[in-house]
Amino acid sequence: MVSLAEEDVGKIIHERSAAPAPAKVNGAPVSLAEEDVAKCTNCKTCYHELPELFERTRVVVDGSVKQACHLIVGALTRVPITPELKSKIARIAANCVAEIIHEH
């Protein structure tokens, strides 16, 4: 369990609430709803196998700070969608323990 000072938790909450929402991209090959990030089990599959789209972050869930993943803001507009990328996305979505990453 992570132990943080009260001011650190407040800073994390502020950073998360001030962050812009992920860009909505028509035809995006993958999605991860912001409200599902708290359900992440931090299995590390997504951000280890596809760091150009996913990164580790910290979220506050029921008053405790935990590590989770999320889509990098704007990554879907910067990264070219190739057959290899689509294959990786399919594998990551299939292996997501929390079943929060969705392939399209």
Tab-separated table of C-alpha atoms in Angstrom:
chain	number	residue	atom	x	y	z
A	1	MET	CA	0.000	0.000	0.000
A	2	VAL	CA	1.238	3.451	-0.935
A	3	SER	CA	1.405	5.993	1.849
A	4	LEU	CA	1.331	9.634	0.838
A	5	ALA	CA	1.057	12.837	2.778
A	6	GLU	CA	-2.355	14.505	2.637
A	7	GLU	CA	-0.939	17.357	0.541
A	8	ASP	CA	0.430	14.859	-2.028
A	9	VAL	CA	-2.987	13.220	-2.383
A	10	GLY	CA	-4.549	16.659	-2.869
A	11	LYS	CA	-1.982	17.462	-5.552
A	12	ILE	CA	-2.697	14.195	-7.382
A	13	ILE	CA	-6.441	14.832	-7.274
A	14	HIS	CA	-5.897	18.357	-8.602
A	15	GLU	CA	-3.621	17.154	-11.426
A	16	ARG	CA	-6.112	14.481	-12.489
A	17	SER	CA	-9.067	16.880	-12.461
A	18	ALA	CA	-7.126	19.552	-14.355
A	19	ALA	CA	-5.942	17.168	-17.084
A	20	PRO	CA	-7.732	17.545	-20.399
A	21	ALA	CA	-10.057	14.748	-21.459
A	22	PRO	CA	-8.695	12.292	-24.026
A	23	ALA	CA	-9.348	13.353	-27.582
A	24	LYS	CA	-12.351	11.749	-29.229
A	25	VAL	CA	-11.098	10.284	-32.492
A	26	ASN	CA	-13.568	8.893	-35.002
A	27	GLY	CA	-12.553	5.405	-35.968
A	28	ALA	CA	-10.119	5.088	-33.057
A	29	PRO	CA	-8.805	1.512	-32.877
A	30	VAL	CA	-8.852	1.441	-29.059
A	31	SER	CA	-10.668	3.081	-26.184
A	32	LEU	CA	-10.363	3.285	-22.428
A	33	ALA	CA	-13.094	5.293	-20.736
A	34	GLU	CA	-11.787	7.721	-18.140
A	35	GLU	CA	-14.339	6.445	-15.620
A	36	ASP	CA	-12.908	2.908	-16.063
A	37	VAL	CA	-9.335	3.894	-15.126
A	38	ALA	CA	-10.156	3.344	-11.435
A	39	LYS	CA	-11.030	-0.292	-12.263
A	40	CYS	CA	-7.511	-0.947	-13.607
A	41	THR	CA	-5.680	-3.747	-11.785
A	42	ASN	CA	-2.282	-2.427	-12.939
A	43	CYS	CA	-1.357	-5.658	-14.713
A	44	LYS	CA	1.116	-3.511	-16.718
A	45	THR	CA	0.276	-5.219	-20.024
A	46	CYS	CA	-0.860	-2.117	-21.893
A	47	TYR	CA	1.859	0.356	-20.988
A	48	HIS	CA	4.648	-2.226	-21.223
A	49	GLU	CA	3.573	-3.563	-24.620
A	50	LEU	CA	2.287	-0.324	-26.143
A	51	PRO	CA	3.961	2.653	-24.441
A	52	GLU	CA	3.216	4.917	-27.397
A	53	LEU	CA	-0.504	4.790	-26.478
A	54	PHE	CA	-0.665	3.939	-22.753
A	55	GLU	CA	1.137	5.142	-19.647
A	56	ARG	CA	1.054	4.478	-15.933
A	57	THR	CA	-0.676	7.005	-13.738
A	58	ARG	CA	-1.924	7.291	-10.169
A	59	VAL	CA	-5.575	7.609	-9.223
A	60	VAL	CA	-7.403	8.024	-5.955
A	61	VAL	CA	-9.974	5.290	-5.327
A	62	ASP	CA	-11.974	5.310	-2.096
A	63	GLY	CA	-9.415	7.624	-0.493
A	64	SER	CA	-6.396	5.475	-1.424
A	65	VAL	CA	-3.870	6.170	-4.158
A	66	LYS	CA	-3.271	3.333	-6.610
A	67	GLN	CA	-1.381	2.887	-9.852
A	68	ALA	CA	-3.365	2.418	-13.035
A	69	CYS	CA	-3.054	2.917	-16.772
A	70	HIS	CA	-4.640	5.403	-19.114
A	71	LEU	CA	-4.485	6.414	-22.752
A	72	ILE	CA	-1.971	9.162	-23.393
A	73	VAL	CA	-3.854	12.325	-24.324
A	74	GLY	CA	-3.578	12.902	-28.068
A	75	ALA	CA	-1.653	9.689	-28.747
A	76	LEU	CA	-4.296	8.355	-31.116
A	77	THR	CA	-3.846	11.405	-33.349
A	78	ARG	CA	-0.025	11.179	-33.368
A	79	VAL	CA	0.609	7.445	-33.752
A	80	PRO	CA	0.090	5.959	-37.222
A	81	ILE	CA	-2.466	3.149	-37.204
A	82	THR	CA	-0.737	0.177	-38.842
A	83	PRO	CA	-1.739	-3.480	-39.081
A	84	GLU	CA	0.992	-4.259	-36.515
A	85	LEU	CA	-0.430	-1.657	-34.108
A	86	LYS	CA	-3.949	-3.059	-34.552
A	87	SER	CA	-2.603	-6.533	-33.781
A	88	LYS	CA	-0.932	-5.276	-30.582
A	89	ILE	CA	-4.125	-3.500	-29.560
A	90	ALA	CA	-6.152	-6.679	-30.068
A	91	ARG	CA	-3.692	-8.653	-27.912
A	92	ILE	CA	-3.675	-6.019	-25.165
A	93	ALA	CA	-7.478	-5.768	-25.118
A	94	ALA	CA	-7.749	-9.560	-24.890
A	95	ASN	CA	-5.233	-9.706	-22.034
A	96	CYS	CA	-6.552	-6.740	-20.026
A	97	VAL	CA	-7.315	-8.263	-16.622
A	98	ALA	CA	-9.869	-5.574	-15.755
A	99	GLU	CA	-11.442	-5.762	-19.253
A	100	ILE	CA	-11.443	-1.971	-19.569
A	101	ILE	CA	-9.462	-1.638	-22.821
A	102	HIS	CA	-11.666	-2.036	-25.876
A	103	GLU	CA	-10.522	-2.753	-29.403
A	104	HIS	CA	-12.594	-1.279	-32.261
